[in-house]
Amino acid sequence: GDYAAAIESLQKAIAQRPDSPEAHYALAEAYAQSGDPAQACEAYRRFMELNPPPDWQNQGRQAMTALGCR
């Protein structure tokens, strides 16, 4: 429920491991849950750029569609 703390922790994790699709996906989810769709879309885009496994890509696309990401 403390999305601000989760976002801060995930940003630190990404700073240490910028190529972690898991961290980017989790960050996108945290932004979405906190009511920040623009940041969520950006984090999902970065997640997709990292070429995660196909099933994760499907989840990412579905989440991006639900948020109206462009």
PDB file of N, CA, C and O in Angstrom:
ATOM      1  N   GLY A   1       0.781  -1.201   0.000  1.00  0.00           N
ATOM      2  CA  GLY A   1       0.000   0.000   0.000  1.00  0.00           C
ATOM      3  C   GLY A   1       0.820   1.262   0.000  1.00  0.00           C
ATOM      4  O   GLY A   1       0.332   2.302  -0.377  1.00  0.00           O
ATOM      5  N   ASP A   2       2.092   1.197   0.413  1.00  0.00           N
ATOM      6  CA  ASP A   2       2.938   2.397   0.426  1.00  0.00           C
ATOM      7  C   ASP A   2       3.687   2.481  -0.901  1.00  0.00           C
ATOM      8  O   ASP A   2       4.834   2.088  -1.018  1.00  0.00           O
ATOM      9  N   TYR A   3       2.987   3.001  -1.908  1.00  0.00           N
ATOM     10  CA  TYR A   3       3.545   3.011  -3.255  1.00  0.00           C
ATOM     11  C   TYR A   3       4.760   3.933  -3.376  1.00  0.00           C
ATOM     12  O   TYR A   3       5.683   3.624  -4.121  1.00  0.00           O
ATOM     13  N   ALA A   4       4.758   5.043  -2.657  1.00  0.00           N
ATOM     14  CA  ALA A   4       5.905   5.954  -2.723  1.00  0.00           C
ATOM     15  C   ALA A   4       7.176   5.251  -2.262  1.00  0.00           C
ATOM     16  O   ALA A   4       8.231   5.371  -2.899  1.00  0.00           O
ATOM     17  N   ALA A   5       7.092   4.489  -1.193  1.00  0.00           N
ATOM     18  CA  ALA A   5       8.259   3.758  -0.696  1.00  0.00           C
ATOM     19  C   ALA A   5       8.656   2.660  -1.671  1.00  0.00           C
ATOM     20  O   ALA A   5       9.849   2.439  -1.918  1.00  0.00           O
ATOM     21  N   ALA A   6       7.673   1.995  -2.249  1.00  0.00           N
ATOM     22  CA  ALA A   6       7.968   0.942  -3.231  1.00  0.00           C
ATOM     23  C   ALA A   6       8.656   1.533  -4.450  1.00  0.00           C
ATOM     24  O   ALA A   6       9.647   0.976  -4.948  1.00  0.00           O
ATOM     25  N   ILE A   7       8.156   2.647  -4.931  1.00  0.00           N
ATOM     26  CA  ILE A   7       8.749   3.306  -6.099  1.00  0.00           C
ATOM     27  C   ILE A   7      10.191   3.702  -5.799  1.00  0.00           C
ATOM     28  O   ILE A   7      11.091   3.471  -6.607  1.00  0.00           O
ATOM     29  N   GLU A   8      10.412   4.273  -4.631  1.00  0.00           N
ATOM     30  CA  GLU A   8      11.772   4.675  -4.248  1.00  0.00           C
ATOM     31  C   GLU A   8      12.704   3.467  -4.202  1.00  0.00           C
ATOM     32  O   GLU A   8      13.818   3.506  -4.733  1.00  0.00           O
ATOM     33  N   SER A   9      12.261   2.387  -3.598  1.00  0.00           N
ATOM     34  CA  SER A   9      13.083   1.170  -3.514  1.00  0.00           C
ATOM     35  C   SER A   9      13.370   0.596  -4.893  1.00  0.00           C
ATOM     36  O   SER A   9      14.492   0.170  -5.188  1.00  0.00           O
ATOM     37  N   LEU A  10      12.365   0.579  -5.743  1.00  0.00           N
ATOM     38  CA  LEU A  10      12.540   0.034  -7.089  1.00  0.00           C
ATOM     39  C   LEU A  10      13.467   0.910  -7.931  1.00  0.00           C
ATOM     40  O   LEU A  10      14.257   0.399  -8.721  1.00  0.00           O
ATOM     41  N   GLN A  11      13.381   2.213  -7.764  1.00  0.00           N
ATOM     42  CA  GLN A  11      14.297   3.103  -8.478  1.00  0.00           C
ATOM     43  C   GLN A  11      15.744   2.850  -8.055  1.00  0.00           C
ATOM     44  O   GLN A  11      16.650   2.861  -8.893  1.00  0.00           O
ATOM     45  N   LYS A  12      15.956   2.597  -6.786  1.00  0.00           N
ATOM     46  CA  LYS A  12      17.304   2.267  -6.304  1.00  0.00           C
ATOM     47  C   LYS A  12      17.768   0.936  -6.896  1.00  0.00           C
ATOM     48  O   LYS A  12      18.925   0.795  -7.297  1.00  0.00           O
ATOM     49  N   ALA A  13      16.872  -0.042  -6.952  1.00  0.00           N
ATOM     50  CA  ALA A  13      17.218  -1.340  -7.526  1.00  0.00           C
ATOM     51  C   ALA A  13      17.586  -1.190  -8.999  1.00  0.00           C
ATOM     52  O   ALA A  13      18.555  -1.798  -9.474  1.00  0.00           O
ATOM     53  N   ILE A  14      16.846  -0.366  -9.728  1.00  0.00           N
ATOM     54  CA  ILE A  14      17.122  -0.149 -11.150  1.00  0.00           C
ATOM     55  C   ILE A  14      18.444   0.581 -11.337  1.00  0.00           C
ATOM     56  O   ILE A  14      19.175   0.308 -12.294  1.00  0.00           O
ATOM     57  N   ALA A  15      18.769   1.480 -10.433  1.00  0.00           N
ATOM     58  CA  ALA A  15      20.062   2.172 -10.526  1.00  0.00           C
ATOM     59  C   ALA A  15      21.216   1.165 -10.432  1.00  0.00           C
ATOM     60  O   ALA A  15      22.247   1.329 -11.084  1.00  0.00           O
ATOM     61  N   GLN A  16      21.025   0.121  -9.633  1.00  0.00           N
ATOM     62  CA  GLN A  16      22.060  -0.900  -9.469  1.00  0.00           C
ATOM     63  C   GLN A  16      22.026  -1.929 -10.587  1.00  0.00           C
ATOM     64  O   GLN A  16      23.059  -2.472 -10.960  1.00  0.00           O
ATOM     65  N   ARG A  17      20.828  -2.237 -11.080  1.00  0.00           N
ATOM     66  CA  ARG A  17      20.671  -3.247 -12.149  1.00  0.00           C
ATOM     67  C   ARG A  17      19.719  -2.699 -13.213  1.00  0.00           C
ATOM     68  O   ARG A  17      18.557  -3.088 -13.275  1.00  0.00           O
ATOM     69  N   PRO A  18      20.216  -1.784 -14.053  1.00  0.00           N
ATOM     70  CA  PRO A  18      19.336  -1.122 -15.027  1.00  0.00           C
ATOM     71  C   PRO A  18      18.740  -2.047 -16.080  1.00  0.00           C
ATOM     72  O   PRO A  18      17.756  -1.684 -16.721  1.00  0.00           O
ATOM     73  N   ASP A  19      19.293  -3.235 -16.252  1.00  0.00           N
ATOM     74  CA  ASP A  19      18.787  -4.163 -17.257  1.00  0.00           C
ATOM     75  C   ASP A  19      17.893  -5.251 -16.672  1.00  0.00           C
ATOM     76  O   ASP A  19      17.703  -6.299 -17.285  1.00  0.00           O
ATOM     77  N   SER A  20      17.321  -4.987 -15.503  1.00  0.00           N
ATOM     78  CA  SER A  20      16.448  -5.960 -14.852  1.00  0.00           C
ATOM     79  C   SER A  20      14.999  -5.745 -15.295  1.00  0.00           C
ATOM     80  O   SER A  20      14.343  -4.790 -14.849  1.00  0.00           O
ATOM     81  N   PRO A  21      14.472  -6.631 -16.151  1.00  0.00           N
ATOM     82  CA  PRO A  21      13.076  -6.450 -16.555  1.00  0.00           C
ATOM     83  C   PRO A  21      12.113  -6.561 -15.378  1.00  0.00           C
ATOM     84  O   PRO A  21      11.110  -5.854 -15.319  1.00  0.00           O
ATOM     85  N   GLU A  22      12.445  -7.429 -14.417  1.00  0.00           N
ATOM     86  CA  GLU A  22      11.576  -7.588 -13.248  1.00  0.00           C
ATOM     87  C   GLU A  22      11.404  -6.273 -12.498  1.00  0.00           C
ATOM     88  O   GLU A  22      10.298  -5.927 -12.095  1.00  0.00           O
ATOM     89  N   ALA A  23      12.498  -5.560 -12.307  1.00  0.00           N
ATOM     90  CA  ALA A  23      12.438  -4.301 -11.564  1.00  0.00           C
ATOM     91  C   ALA A  23      11.629  -3.252 -12.323  1.00  0.00           C
ATOM     92  O   ALA A  23      10.838  -2.514 -11.724  1.00  0.00           O
ATOM     93  N   HIS A  24      11.802  -3.193 -13.636  1.00  0.00           N
ATOM     94  CA  HIS A  24      11.046  -2.219 -14.431  1.00  0.00           C
ATOM     95  C   HIS A  24       9.558  -2.544 -14.432  1.00  0.00           C
ATOM     96  O   HIS A  24       8.723  -1.646 -14.352  1.00  0.00           O
ATOM     97  N   TYR A  25       9.234  -3.831 -14.515  1.00  0.00           N
ATOM     98  CA  TYR A  25       7.823  -4.233 -14.480  1.00  0.00           C
ATOM     99  C   TYR A  25       7.216  -3.871 -13.123  1.00  0.00           C
ATOM    100  O   TYR A  25       6.112  -3.306 -13.056  1.00  0.00           O
ATOM    101  N   ALA A  26       7.927  -4.183 -12.055  1.00  0.00           N
ATOM    102  CA  ALA A  26       7.425  -3.870 -10.714  1.00  0.00           C
ATOM    103  C   ALA A  26       7.264  -2.363 -10.533  1.00  0.00           C
ATOM    104  O   ALA A  26       6.290  -1.903  -9.927  1.00  0.00           O
ATOM    105  N   LEU A  27       8.212  -1.589 -11.072  1.00  0.00           N
ATOM    106  CA  LEU A  27       8.111  -0.133 -10.985  1.00  0.00           C
ATOM    107  C   LEU A  27       6.880   0.359 -11.749  1.00  0.00           C
ATOM    108  O   LEU A  27       6.137   1.212 -11.244  1.00  0.00           O
ATOM    109  N   ALA A  28       6.658  -0.193 -12.923  1.00  0.00           N
ATOM    110  CA  ALA A  28       5.485   0.196 -13.702  1.00  0.00           C
ATOM    111  C   ALA A  28       4.198  -0.107 -12.931  1.00  0.00           C
ATOM    112  O   ALA A  28       3.283   0.715 -12.892  1.00  0.00           O
ATOM    113  N   GLU A  29       4.148  -1.287 -12.326  1.00  0.00           N
ATOM    114  CA  GLU A  29       2.968  -1.663 -11.540  1.00  0.00           C
ATOM    115  C   GLU A  29       2.770  -0.701 -10.363  1.00  0.00           C
ATOM    116  O   GLU A  29       1.643  -0.299 -10.066  1.00  0.00           O
ATOM    117  N   ALA A  30       3.852  -0.339  -9.698  1.00  0.00           N
ATOM    118  CA  ALA A  30       3.752   0.571  -8.556  1.00  0.00           C
ATOM    119  C   ALA A  30       3.248   1.941  -9.006  1.00  0.00           C
ATOM    120  O   ALA A  30       2.391   2.545  -8.344  1.00  0.00           O
ATOM    121  N   TYR A  31       3.779   2.435 -10.118  1.00  0.00           N
ATOM    122  CA  TYR A  31       3.291   3.721 -10.644  1.00  0.00           C
ATOM    123  C   TYR A  31       1.811   3.624 -11.007  1.00  0.00           C
ATOM    124  O   TYR A  31       1.032   4.531 -10.705  1.00  0.00           O
ATOM    125  N   ALA A  32       1.420   2.544 -11.661  1.00  0.00           N
ATOM    126  CA  ALA A  32       0.021   2.385 -12.046  1.00  0.00           C
ATOM    127  C   ALA A  32      -0.881   2.366 -10.817  1.00  0.00           C
ATOM    128  O   ALA A  32      -1.920   3.030 -10.793  1.00  0.00           O
ATOM    129  N   GLN A  33      -0.495   1.615  -9.806  1.00  0.00           N
ATOM    130  CA  GLN A  33      -1.303   1.515  -8.591  1.00  0.00           C
ATOM    131  C   GLN A  33      -1.350   2.834  -7.817  1.00  0.00           C
ATOM    132  O   GLN A  33      -2.315   3.099  -7.105  1.00  0.00           O
ATOM    133  N   SER A  34      -0.291   3.646  -7.970  1.00  0.00           N
ATOM    134  CA  SER A  34      -0.262   4.922  -7.252  1.00  0.00           C
ATOM    135  C   SER A  34      -1.021   6.018  -7.995  1.00  0.00           C
ATOM    136  O   SER A  34      -1.120   7.141  -7.502  1.00  0.00           O
ATOM    137  N   GLY A  35      -1.522   5.699  -9.202  1.00  0.00           N
ATOM    138  CA  GLY A  35      -2.303   6.684  -9.947  1.00  0.00           C
ATOM    139  C   GLY A  35      -1.479   7.558 -10.860  1.00  0.00           C
ATOM    140  O   GLY A  35      -1.888   8.678 -11.172  1.00  0.00           O
ATOM    141  N   ASP A  36      -0.301   7.084 -11.299  1.00  0.00           N
ATOM    142  CA  ASP A  36       0.563   7.861 -12.186  1.00  0.00           C
ATOM    143  C   ASP A  36       0.754   7.101 -13.508  1.00  0.00           C
ATOM    144  O   ASP A  36       1.779   6.464 -13.727  1.00  0.00           O
ATOM    145  N   PRO A  37      -0.263   7.169 -14.392  1.00  0.00           N
ATOM    146  CA  PRO A  37      -0.190   6.378 -15.622  1.00  0.00           C
ATOM    147  C   PRO A  37       0.949   6.789 -16.559  1.00  0.00           C
ATOM    148  O   PRO A  37       1.500   5.936 -17.258  1.00  0.00           O
ATOM    149  N   ALA A  38       1.324   8.050 -16.583  1.00  0.00           N
ATOM    150  CA  ALA A  38       2.407   8.483 -17.473  1.00  0.00           C
ATOM    151  C   ALA A  38       3.724   7.808 -17.090  1.00  0.00           C
ATOM    152  O   ALA A  38       4.439   7.281 -17.949  1.00  0.00           O
ATOM    153  N   GLN A  39       4.034   7.800 -15.796  1.00  0.00           N
ATOM    154  CA  GLN A  39       5.263   7.151 -15.339  1.00  0.00           C
ATOM    155  C   GLN A  39       5.159   5.641 -15.507  1.00  0.00           C
ATOM    156  O   GLN A  39       6.138   4.978 -15.827  1.00  0.00           O
ATOM    157  N   ALA A  40       3.968   5.095 -15.292  1.00  0.00           N
ATOM    158  CA  ALA A  40       3.768   3.658 -15.478  1.00  0.00           C
ATOM    159  C   ALA A  40       4.038   3.278 -16.928  1.00  0.00           C
ATOM    160  O   ALA A  40       4.747   2.296 -17.199  1.00  0.00           O
ATOM    161  N   CYS A  41       3.511   4.047 -17.864  1.00  0.00           N
ATOM    162  CA  CYS A  41       3.731   3.758 -19.287  1.00  0.00           C
ATOM    163  C   CYS A  41       5.214   3.820 -19.629  1.00  0.00           C
ATOM    164  O   CYS A  41       5.721   2.970 -20.365  1.00  0.00           O
ATOM    165  N   GLU A  42       5.909   4.798 -19.100  1.00  0.00           N
ATOM    166  CA  GLU A  42       7.342   4.910 -19.366  1.00  0.00           C
ATOM    167  C   GLU A  42       8.092   3.692 -18.821  1.00  0.00           C
ATOM    168  O   GLU A  42       8.976   3.143 -19.484  1.00  0.00           O
ATOM    169  N   ALA A  43       7.754   3.269 -17.639  1.00  0.00           N
ATOM    170  CA  ALA A  43       8.415   2.098 -17.051  1.00  0.00           C
ATOM    171  C   ALA A  43       8.065   0.832 -17.831  1.00  0.00           C
ATOM    172  O   ALA A  43       8.934  -0.025 -18.042  1.00  0.00           O
ATOM    173  N   TYR A  44       6.825   0.708 -18.289  1.00  0.00           N
ATOM    174  CA  TYR A  44       6.457  -0.442 -19.119  1.00  0.00           C
ATOM    175  C   TYR A  44       7.218  -0.422 -20.447  1.00  0.00           C
ATOM    176  O   TYR A  44       7.655  -1.459 -20.930  1.00  0.00           O
ATOM    177  N   ARG A  45       7.390   0.770 -21.032  1.00  0.00           N
ATOM    178  CA  ARG A  45       8.148   0.860 -22.292  1.00  0.00           C
ATOM    179  C   ARG A  45       9.585   0.380 -22.087  1.00  0.00           C
ATOM    180  O   ARG A  45      10.120  -0.378 -22.890  1.00  0.00           O
ATOM    181  N   ARG A  46      10.196   0.804 -21.001  1.00  0.00           N
ATOM    182  CA  ARG A  46      11.570   0.374 -20.716  1.00  0.00           C
ATOM    183  C   ARG A  46      11.598  -1.139 -20.489  1.00  0.00           C
ATOM    184  O   ARG A  46      12.500  -1.819 -20.960  1.00  0.00           O
ATOM    185  N   PHE A  47      10.624  -1.654 -19.781  1.00  0.00           N
ATOM    186  CA  PHE A  47      10.500  -3.092 -19.560  1.00  0.00           C
ATOM    187  C   PHE A  47      10.467  -3.829 -20.900  1.00  0.00           C
ATOM    188  O   PHE A  47      11.177  -4.811 -21.106  1.00  0.00           O
ATOM    189  N   MET A  48       9.649  -3.356 -21.835  1.00  0.00           N
ATOM    190  CA  MET A  48       9.519  -4.007 -23.129  1.00  0.00           C
ATOM    191  C   MET A  48      10.820  -3.909 -23.933  1.00  0.00           C
ATOM    192  O   MET A  48      11.171  -4.833 -24.666  1.00  0.00           O
ATOM    193  N   GLU A  49      11.543  -2.812 -23.795  1.00  0.00           N
ATOM    194  CA  GLU A  49      12.821  -2.642 -24.497  1.00  0.00           C
ATOM    195  C   GLU A  49      13.845  -3.689 -24.060  1.00  0.00           C
ATOM    196  O   GLU A  49      14.770  -3.999 -24.815  1.00  0.00           O
ATOM    197  N   LEU A  50      13.693  -4.202 -22.858  1.00  0.00           N
ATOM    198  CA  LEU A  50      14.638  -5.179 -22.320  1.00  0.00           C
ATOM    199  C   LEU A  50      14.369  -6.596 -22.836  1.00  0.00           C
ATOM    200  O   LEU A  50      15.059  -7.534 -22.455  1.00  0.00           O
ATOM    201  N   ASN A  51      13.356  -6.728 -23.707  1.00  0.00           N
ATOM    202  CA  ASN A  51      13.033  -7.997 -24.353  1.00  0.00           C
ATOM    203  C   ASN A  51      12.833  -9.138 -23.347  1.00  0.00           C
ATOM    204  O   ASN A  51      13.527 -10.151 -23.385  1.00  0.00           O
ATOM    205  N   PRO A  52      11.836  -8.978 -22.463  1.00  0.00           N
ATOM    206  CA  PRO A  52      11.551 -10.038 -21.488  1.00  0.00           C
ATOM    207  C   PRO A  52      10.964 -11.268 -22.180  1.00  0.00           C
ATOM    208  O   PRO A  52      10.619 -11.204 -23.366  1.00  0.00           O
ATOM    209  N   PRO A  53      10.811 -12.367 -21.469  1.00  0.00           N
ATOM    210  CA  PRO A  53      10.205 -13.572 -22.062  1.00  0.00           C
ATOM    211  C   PRO A  53       8.822 -13.258 -22.643  1.00  0.00           C
ATOM    212  O   PRO A  53       8.139 -12.342 -22.179  1.00  0.00           O
ATOM    213  N   PRO A  54       8.403 -14.036 -23.657  1.00  0.00           N
ATOM    214  CA  PRO A  54       7.132 -13.752 -24.341  1.00  0.00           C
ATOM    215  C   PRO A  54       5.914 -13.624 -23.432  1.00  0.00           C
ATOM    216  O   PRO A  54       5.078 -12.743 -23.645  1.00  0.00           O
ATOM    217  N   ASP A  55       5.800 -14.471 -22.414  1.00  0.00           N
ATOM    218  CA  ASP A  55       4.617 -14.367 -21.543  1.00  0.00           C
ATOM    219  C   ASP A  55       4.634 -13.053 -20.769  1.00  0.00           C
ATOM    220  O   ASP A  55       3.587 -12.469 -20.518  1.00  0.00           O
ATOM    221  N   TRP A  56       5.818 -12.579 -20.402  1.00  0.00           N
ATOM    222  CA  TRP A  56       5.914 -11.280 -19.723  1.00  0.00           C
ATOM    223  C   TRP A  56       5.570 -10.159 -20.690  1.00  0.00           C
ATOM    224  O   TRP A  56       4.948  -9.176 -20.309  1.00  0.00           O
ATOM    225  N   GLN A  57       6.012 -10.303 -21.937  1.00  0.00           N
ATOM    226  CA  GLN A  57       5.686  -9.280 -22.933  1.00  0.00           C
ATOM    227  C   GLN A  57       4.177  -9.157 -23.087  1.00  0.00           C
ATOM    228  O   GLN A  57       3.653  -8.043 -23.188  1.00  0.00           O
ATOM    229  N   ASN A  58       3.483 -10.287 -23.096  1.00  0.00           N
ATOM    230  CA  ASN A  58       2.018 -10.259 -23.195  1.00  0.00           C
ATOM    231  C   ASN A  58       1.408  -9.513 -22.022  1.00  0.00           C
ATOM    232  O   ASN A  58       0.494  -8.701 -22.196  1.00  0.00           O
ATOM    233  N   GLN A  59       1.889  -9.773 -20.817  1.00  0.00           N
ATOM    234  CA  GLN A  59       1.381  -9.069 -19.629  1.00  0.00           C
ATOM    235  C   GLN A  59       1.659  -7.571 -19.742  1.00  0.00           C
ATOM    236  O   GLN A  59       0.809  -6.748 -19.393  1.00  0.00           O
ATOM    237  N   GLY A  60       2.870  -7.233 -20.184  1.00  0.00           N
ATOM    238  CA  GLY A  60       3.229  -5.826 -20.347  1.00  0.00           C
ATOM    239  C   GLY A  60       2.338  -5.130 -21.361  1.00  0.00           C
ATOM    240  O   GLY A  60       1.857  -4.020 -21.116  1.00  0.00           O
ATOM    241  N   ARG A  61       2.088  -5.778 -22.504  1.00  0.00           N
ATOM    242  CA  ARG A  61       1.219  -5.196 -23.523  1.00  0.00           C
ATOM    243  C   ARG A  61      -0.201  -4.994 -22.996  1.00  0.00           C
ATOM    244  O   ARG A  61      -0.828  -3.956 -23.252  1.00  0.00           O
ATOM    245  N   GLN A  62      -0.700  -5.985 -22.275  1.00  0.00           N
ATOM    246  CA  GLN A  62      -2.050  -5.872 -21.718  1.00  0.00           C
ATOM    247  C   GLN A  62      -2.141  -4.707 -20.734  1.00  0.00           C
ATOM    248  O   GLN A  62      -3.107  -3.943 -20.751  1.00  0.00           O
ATOM    249  N   ALA A  63      -1.139  -4.581 -19.882  1.00  0.00           N
ATOM    250  CA  ALA A  63      -1.128  -3.488 -18.906  1.00  0.00           C
ATOM    251  C   ALA A  63      -1.043  -2.138 -19.620  1.00  0.00           C
ATOM    252  O   ALA A  63      -1.750  -1.181 -19.244  1.00  0.00           O
ATOM    253  N   MET A  64      -0.202  -2.070 -20.652  1.00  0.00           N
ATOM    254  CA  MET A  64      -0.055  -0.811 -21.401  1.00  0.00           C
ATOM    255  C   MET A  64      -1.363  -0.450 -22.099  1.00  0.00           C
ATOM    256  O   MET A  64      -1.748   0.730 -22.115  1.00  0.00           O
ATOM    257  N   THR A  65      -2.038  -1.434 -22.653  1.00  0.00           N
ATOM    258  CA  THR A  65      -3.319  -1.178 -23.301  1.00  0.00           C
ATOM    259  C   THR A  65      -4.342  -0.686 -22.294  1.00  0.00           C
ATOM    260  O   THR A  65      -5.077   0.276 -22.544  1.00  0.00           O
ATOM    261  N   ALA A  66      -4.388  -1.322 -21.135  1.00  0.00           N
ATOM    262  CA  ALA A  66      -5.348  -0.926 -20.084  1.00  0.00           C
ATOM    263  C   ALA A  66      -5.101   0.509 -19.630  1.00  0.00           C
ATOM    264  O   ALA A  66      -6.053   1.227 -19.318  1.00  0.00           O
ATOM    265  N   LEU A  67      -3.840   0.921 -19.617  1.00  0.00           N
ATOM    266  CA  LEU A  67      -3.508   2.294 -19.190  1.00  0.00           C
ATOM    267  C   LEU A  67      -3.641   3.308 -20.327  1.00  0.00           C
ATOM    268  O   LEU A  67      -3.582   4.515 -20.081  1.00  0.00           O
ATOM    269  N   GLY A  68      -3.767   2.821 -21.557  1.00  0.00           N
ATOM    270  CA  GLY A  68      -3.841   3.740 -22.694  1.00  0.00           C
ATOM    271  C   GLY A  68      -2.491   4.279 -23.101  1.00  0.00           C
ATOM    272  O   GLY A  68      -2.402   5.379 -23.656  1.00  0.00           O
ATOM    273  N   CYS A  69      -1.435   3.518 -22.840  1.00  0.00           N
ATOM    274  CA  CYS A  69      -0.078   3.950 -23.218  1.00  0.00           C
ATOM    275  C   CYS A  69       0.009   4.061 -24.726  1.00  0.00           C
ATOM    276  O   CYS A  69      -0.576   3.267 -25.449  1.00  0.00           O
ATOM    277  N   ARG A  70       0.780   5.017 -25.175  1.00  0.00           N
ATOM    278  CA  ARG A  70       0.991   5.198 -26.627  1.00  0.00           C
ATOM    279  C   ARG A  70       2.352   4.738 -27.028  1.00  0.00           C
ATOM    280  O   ARG A  70       3.261   4.709 -26.327  1.00  0.00           O
TER     281      ARG A  70
END
